[in-house]
Amino acid sequence: MSELKNDRFLKALMREPVDCTPVWMMRQAGRYLPEYRATRAKAGGFMDLCKNAELACEVTLQPLERYPLDAAILFSDILTVPDAMGLGLYFETGEGPRFRKTVRNQQDVDALPVIDGDADLGYVMNAVRTIRRELNGSVPLIGFSGSPWTLATYMVEGGSSKDFRHAKAMAFDKPELMHQLLGKLADSVISYLNAQINAGAQVVQIFDTWGGALSESAYQEFSLQYMQRIVKGLIKEREGRTVPVIIFTKNGGLWLESIADSGAHALGLDWTIDIGKARQRVGNKVALQGNMDPTMLYASPKAIRNEVGRILASYGNGPGHIFNLGHGITPEVDPANAGVFIESVHELSARYHSG
Ligand code: 1CP
């Protein structure tokens, strides 16, 4: 077994005792850090950054140099998978991600290959290996993927969307076609995440950012079912440890019980649900990750500390909590406030872990 200097994140995911609550931030490497913006400028563009293992490693480590975070997350993007399937990902300055091709009909779905993580996304695996080497056992490394449904929304719409009208119309009018697309995505994601695990990712998170845009029955049919298939297909153990899986469905608070039955080790919570109530509903099955409103980081250090204290008290005593934001940190946040958040978690949580 490889030695880890700080394994409280892995322990909390397995609901084992820890000295204090571990913390990391979704999107912890990114635009709120001036050093990130400098490296991105050096790389040229966002995808150039993702494809350069040394630079992807550099930005992964930047937040860890500033803050006592308990985990690192691979610097990449969920949209590398549809890019590898041939859709042509690009970023226009000031706009979100776009694809040169969309997926709208049977011909489009038939043309999509199921990708092989190592062969088709080798640059991501190079980044994972480089980051693991440079972390040198300090904290665990999280690998990640989008959920099939979340990836499908970008592929059908051709980019970001407010209402997902084309993706939802496909699901409602041509469910068979949507299932073919989701099936290819699920198999691609299994191969992609297993390649990340083999390259050194010690935990994986599935980002189901848009699952919460569905009705309950559509969520089960088009999103959760495929995440279950992924969890089943993943490598269970590596380097003598379980490889925990975290499912984050934004706006999934109504469906926690069924997500907890998916086989995942932990659920990511957005900020709309009280974490104490979530624990009562699923606490013995899974660990919980979350869930401070990311816009709280625009408030004063005092307000941030109070809110961290409130969330810790709501979760209560004992292990199984990984502190995080309820969604990604936003670009305008003052990096000093992120520091207040992380330090508050460590300081205020010790009393909930004293045996
Ligand atoms: O520098 C830049 O201008 C690019 C901004 C950026 C960054 C920093 C994008 C484009 N992606 C990323 C990195 C990223 N994306 C990470 C890195 C690891 C980390 O530090 O956490 C991760 C995990 C993601 C995941 C991601 N990408 C998600 C799921 C999580 C979430 O925030 O909901 C989604 C939906 C994307 C798509 C995407 N890529 C980039 C943007 C701006 C978006 C969102 C577009 C939209 O809102 O529809």
XYZ file of C-alpha atoms and ligand atoms in Angstrom:
403
model
C 0.000 0.000 0.000
C 1.324 3.432 -0.880
C 1.826 5.683 2.128
C -0.343 8.763 2.393
C 0.667 11.530 4.771
C -2.899 12.838 5.012
C -5.615 10.230 4.496
C -8.519 11.858 6.340
C -10.402 12.389 3.079
C -10.217 8.663 2.218
C -11.152 7.712 5.783
C -14.168 10.034 5.837
C -15.353 8.591 2.512
C -15.346 5.147 4.162
C -17.037 6.643 7.259
C -14.018 5.785 9.414
C -12.940 7.992 12.352
C -10.864 11.100 11.605
C -9.252 13.849 13.719
C -11.162 16.639 11.959
C -13.468 17.020 8.968
C -11.594 16.906 5.629
C -12.256 19.671 3.115
C -11.709 20.418 -0.567
C -13.503 22.729 -3.002
C -15.121 21.865 -6.297
C -13.279 23.910 -8.972
C -10.500 24.608 -6.475
C -8.058 25.148 -9.351
C -9.394 27.963 -11.475
C -9.964 31.550 -12.308
C -10.292 32.970 -8.763
C -6.515 32.349 -8.397
C -4.172 34.864 -10.099
C -1.534 32.143 -10.429
C -4.065 30.027 -12.387
C -4.747 32.908 -14.776
C -1.000 33.334 -15.294
C -0.454 29.645 -16.107
C -3.486 29.609 -18.410
C -2.085 32.618 -20.294
C 1.267 30.816 -20.606
C -0.500 27.708 -21.971
C -2.454 29.687 -24.595
C -5.965 28.386 -24.022
C -7.925 26.220 -21.643
C -7.572 23.031 -23.707
C -3.833 23.667 -24.142
C -3.646 23.722 -20.370
C -5.561 20.430 -20.088
C -3.344 18.764 -22.716
C -0.013 19.775 -21.168
C 0.677 17.386 -18.263
C 3.260 19.655 -16.601
C 0.972 22.703 -16.692
C -2.154 20.731 -15.704
C -0.130 19.461 -12.751
C 1.022 22.985 -11.896
C -2.552 24.338 -11.673
C -3.757 21.251 -9.774
C -1.142 21.967 -7.102
C -1.643 25.751 -6.906
C -4.566 25.702 -4.435
C -2.678 23.139 -2.303
C 0.251 25.514 -1.998
C -2.053 28.210 -0.646
C -4.398 26.210 1.591
C -4.278 23.094 3.823
C -6.679 21.176 1.549
C -7.247 17.463 2.197
C -7.487 16.413 -1.462
C -6.277 17.371 -4.921
C -8.543 17.159 -7.971
C -7.185 16.475 -11.426
C -7.221 19.600 -13.552
C -9.209 18.749 -16.674
C -12.812 19.094 -17.809
C -15.840 16.830 -18.153
C -16.109 17.757 -21.850
C -12.867 15.993 -22.826
C -14.974 12.825 -23.321
C -17.308 14.210 -26.035
C -14.251 15.900 -27.558
C -12.552 12.490 -27.803
C -15.757 11.118 -29.391
C -15.147 13.537 -32.254
C -17.396 16.524 -31.487
C -14.677 19.202 -31.556
C -14.680 21.100 -28.257
C -13.660 24.768 -28.286
C -13.905 27.754 -25.985
C -14.711 31.265 -27.229
C -13.343 33.943 -24.915
C -16.031 35.180 -22.562
C -18.378 32.332 -23.503
C -18.881 28.808 -22.266
C -17.763 25.627 -24.021
C -19.007 24.900 -27.569
C -18.947 21.873 -29.898
C -18.401 22.034 -33.658
C -20.786 19.072 -34.141
C -24.040 18.314 -32.318
C -25.792 14.979 -31.771
C -29.419 15.217 -32.870
C -30.396 12.085 -34.858
C -29.757 8.362 -35.373
C -26.929 8.986 -37.828
C -25.163 11.255 -35.318
C -25.456 8.672 -32.521
C -24.324 5.821 -34.803
C -21.229 7.831 -35.742
C -20.091 8.158 -32.124
C -17.373 5.749 -30.995
C -17.180 4.337 -27.475
C -13.870 5.730 -26.323
C -10.957 3.929 -24.732
C -9.621 6.002 -21.822
C -5.951 5.196 -22.349
C -5.870 5.299 -26.145
C -8.156 8.298 -26.696
C -7.488 10.449 -23.639
C -3.830 9.669 -23.038
C -3.119 13.331 -22.201
C -5.437 13.078 -19.173
C -3.663 9.917 -17.983
C -0.294 11.661 -18.389
C -1.616 14.484 -16.210
C -2.854 12.006 -13.573
C 0.534 10.247 -13.449
C 2.427 13.542 -13.271
C 0.194 14.891 -10.488
C 0.477 11.666 -8.457
C 4.254 11.833 -8.717
C 4.391 15.496 -7.688
C 1.901 15.084 -4.830
C 4.354 12.568 -3.434
C 1.796 11.080 -1.041
C 0.775 14.386 0.570
C -2.988 14.089 -0.102
C -5.157 11.786 -2.256
C -5.918 12.608 -5.902
C -9.512 12.754 -7.164
C -10.244 11.780 -10.761
C -13.574 12.678 -12.326
C -16.011 12.472 -15.195
C -19.347 13.987 -16.135
C -22.411 11.759 -15.830
C -23.770 10.396 -19.115
C -26.879 12.620 -18.873
C -24.851 15.770 -18.132
C -22.472 15.034 -21.023
C -25.423 14.286 -23.318
C -26.960 17.720 -22.631
C -23.803 19.453 -23.926
C -23.537 17.100 -26.921
C -27.163 17.491 -28.028
C -27.351 21.239 -27.375
C -23.872 21.927 -28.787
C -22.811 23.700 -25.597
C -24.308 25.140 -22.414
C -28.047 25.576 -22.211
C -30.642 27.199 -19.980
C -33.567 24.869 -20.672
C -32.015 21.782 -22.357
C -34.796 21.872 -24.923
C -33.108 19.710 -27.565
C -31.754 17.167 -25.093
C -35.094 16.875 -23.300
C -37.021 16.706 -26.566
C -34.799 13.776 -27.597
C -35.412 12.040 -24.261
C -39.185 12.549 -24.457
C -39.750 11.987 -28.215
C -37.029 9.459 -28.994
C -36.169 7.755 -25.712
C -34.582 4.821 -27.587
C -32.155 7.157 -29.322
C -31.312 8.920 -26.053
C -30.691 5.529 -24.431
C -28.304 4.562 -27.218
C -26.398 7.803 -26.657
C -26.356 7.364 -22.866
C -25.229 3.745 -23.223
C -22.248 4.758 -25.359
C -21.426 7.487 -22.869
C -21.682 5.144 -19.866
C -19.288 2.653 -21.493
C -16.913 5.483 -22.415
C -17.006 6.871 -18.867
C -16.280 3.424 -17.368
C -13.201 3.083 -19.568
C -12.167 6.705 -18.877
C -12.490 6.472 -15.085
C -10.829 3.058 -14.926
C -7.911 4.453 -16.915
C -7.678 7.349 -14.420
C -7.725 4.855 -11.524
C -4.984 2.776 -13.158
C -2.973 5.958 -13.728
C -3.232 6.844 -10.019
C -6.577 8.506 -9.164
C -7.473 7.322 -5.627
C -11.104 8.540 -5.610
C -13.463 9.327 -8.480
C -16.315 11.800 -8.617
C -19.150 11.754 -11.144
C -20.422 15.285 -11.825
C -24.138 15.090 -12.598
C -24.546 18.838 -12.820
C -27.774 18.723 -14.844
C -29.489 15.599 -13.420
C -31.550 17.880 -11.183
C -33.154 19.487 -14.230
C -35.171 16.289 -14.767
C -38.431 15.042 -13.225
C -38.062 12.237 -10.702
C -38.967 9.479 -13.144
C -36.846 10.977 -15.939
C -33.946 11.280 -13.495
C -34.148 7.569 -12.679
C -34.438 6.582 -16.322
C -31.935 8.946 -17.989
C -29.396 9.774 -15.311
C -29.283 7.588 -12.205
C -29.556 4.288 -14.061
C -26.417 5.074 -16.052
C -24.451 6.237 -13.016
C -25.338 2.910 -11.376
C -23.979 1.088 -14.428
C -20.767 3.115 -14.148
C -20.329 2.392 -10.421
C -20.726 -1.339 -11.164
C -18.121 -1.187 -13.932
C -15.398 0.592 -11.975
C -12.242 -0.912 -10.471
C -13.084 -1.495 -6.813
C -9.630 -1.642 -5.268
C -6.192 -0.360 -6.119
C -2.928 -0.075 -4.178
C -4.558 -2.095 -1.371
C -7.401 0.377 -0.803
C -11.002 0.780 -1.881
C -11.421 3.375 -4.637
C -14.420 5.367 -3.375
C -16.946 6.832 -5.813
C -18.726 10.143 -5.155
C -21.919 11.014 -7.026
C -22.790 14.715 -7.154
C -26.239 15.393 -8.574
C -26.854 19.120 -8.324
C -30.457 19.669 -7.210
C -30.727 15.976 -6.357
C -31.790 16.544 -2.739
C -35.249 15.071 -3.291
C -33.793 11.750 -4.439
C -31.065 11.064 -1.883
C -32.367 7.640 -0.882
C -32.239 6.288 -4.421
C -28.841 7.860 -5.109
C -27.574 6.272 -1.871
C -28.676 2.877 -3.261
C -26.563 3.348 -6.399
C -23.477 1.686 -4.938
C -21.587 4.987 -4.584
C -19.635 5.525 -1.363
C -20.539 9.193 -0.982
C -23.111 11.719 -2.161
C -22.253 15.293 -3.002
C -24.899 17.728 -1.764
C -25.686 21.170 -3.112
C -26.574 23.897 -0.587
C -30.359 23.673 -0.885
C -30.671 20.755 1.535
C -29.856 20.708 5.247
C -26.980 18.260 5.734
C -28.321 17.039 9.100
C -31.623 16.084 7.480
C -29.741 14.446 4.601
C -27.745 12.421 7.139
C -30.928 11.199 8.821
C -32.159 9.982 5.453
C -29.023 8.180 4.215
C -26.350 8.434 6.916
C -25.615 4.753 7.432
C -25.242 3.938 3.778
C -22.983 6.637 2.417
C -20.723 9.511 3.370
C -21.935 13.036 2.613
C -19.916 15.741 0.888
C -20.889 19.402 1.055
C -22.550 21.773 1.286
C -21.913 25.487 1.794
C -23.490 27.891 -0.694
C -20.494 28.967 -2.852
C -21.712 32.580 -2.860
C -21.155 32.604 0.913
C -17.484 33.164 -0.063
C -18.473 36.716 -1.071
C -19.517 37.390 2.526
C -17.263 38.477 5.408
C -14.799 36.101 7.120
C -17.068 36.185 10.184
C -20.154 35.138 8.186
C -18.176 32.363 6.452
C -16.967 31.010 9.799
C -20.475 31.088 11.263
C -21.891 29.221 8.304
C -19.153 26.566 8.481
C -19.989 26.173 12.183
C -23.701 25.873 11.449
C -23.172 23.142 8.817
C -20.795 21.178 11.098
C -23.320 21.356 13.957
C -26.105 20.246 11.658
C -24.104 17.178 10.543
C -23.227 16.505 14.188
C -20.800 14.079 15.789
C -18.827 11.354 14.117
C -17.286 10.592 10.733
C -18.725 10.421 7.224
C -18.659 14.118 6.373
C -16.386 15.689 3.785
C -16.774 19.449 3.780
C -17.109 21.137 0.386
C -19.039 23.869 -1.344
C -22.452 22.994 -2.747
C -21.126 23.767 -6.249
C -17.908 25.127 -7.755
C -16.080 28.166 -6.402
C -16.775 31.183 -8.639
C -14.141 33.341 -10.416
C -14.715 36.594 -8.486
C -14.116 35.121 -5.009
C -11.287 36.700 -2.977
C -8.729 33.903 -2.446
C -8.344 35.037 1.182
C -11.985 34.094 1.838
C -11.399 30.595 0.486
C -8.591 30.351 3.056
C -10.949 31.408 5.861
C -13.416 28.732 4.746
C -10.837 25.910 4.757
C -9.224 26.891 8.047
C -12.624 27.256 9.726
C -13.554 23.697 8.744
C -10.433 22.243 10.346
C -10.600 24.409 13.478
C -14.301 24.135 14.210
C -14.717 20.445 13.366
C -12.259 18.823 15.809
C -14.849 18.835 18.613
C -17.179 16.635 16.549
C -14.494 13.928 16.283
C -13.355 13.520 19.860
C -14.401 9.903 20.278
O -9.974 29.063 -17.556
C -11.119 29.090 -18.038
O -11.642 30.099 -18.513
C -11.914 27.840 -18.104
C -12.865 27.668 -16.991
C -12.924 26.193 -16.687
C -12.233 25.538 -15.655
C -11.295 26.135 -14.640
C -13.633 25.207 -17.409
C -14.468 25.406 -18.614
N -13.400 23.979 -16.833
C -12.556 24.141 -15.754
C -11.992 23.067 -14.924
C -12.889 22.035 -14.397
N -14.146 21.705 -14.861
C -12.559 21.165 -13.338
C -11.166 21.157 -12.722
C -10.912 20.604 -11.403
C -11.322 21.493 -10.251
O -10.545 22.378 -9.890
O -12.395 21.223 -9.681
C -13.694 20.342 -13.125
C -13.903 19.281 -12.083
C -14.672 20.690 -14.091
C -15.966 20.030 -14.233
C -17.011 20.612 -15.111
N -16.856 21.211 -16.333
C -18.396 20.518 -14.862
C -19.003 19.794 -13.674
C -18.897 20.581 -12.421
C -19.713 21.840 -12.357
O -19.099 22.895 -12.086
O -20.937 21.773 -12.508
C -19.075 21.135 -15.915
C -20.578 21.304 -16.080
C -18.092 21.571 -16.848
C -18.330 22.226 -18.174
C -17.591 23.502 -18.241
N -16.268 23.610 -18.550
C -15.859 24.918 -18.453
C -16.996 25.676 -18.053
C -16.998 27.155 -17.831
C -18.067 24.778 -17.906
C -19.473 25.095 -17.442
C -20.330 25.519 -18.574
C -21.788 25.623 -18.149
O -22.071 26.276 -17.115
O -22.626 25.044 -18.843
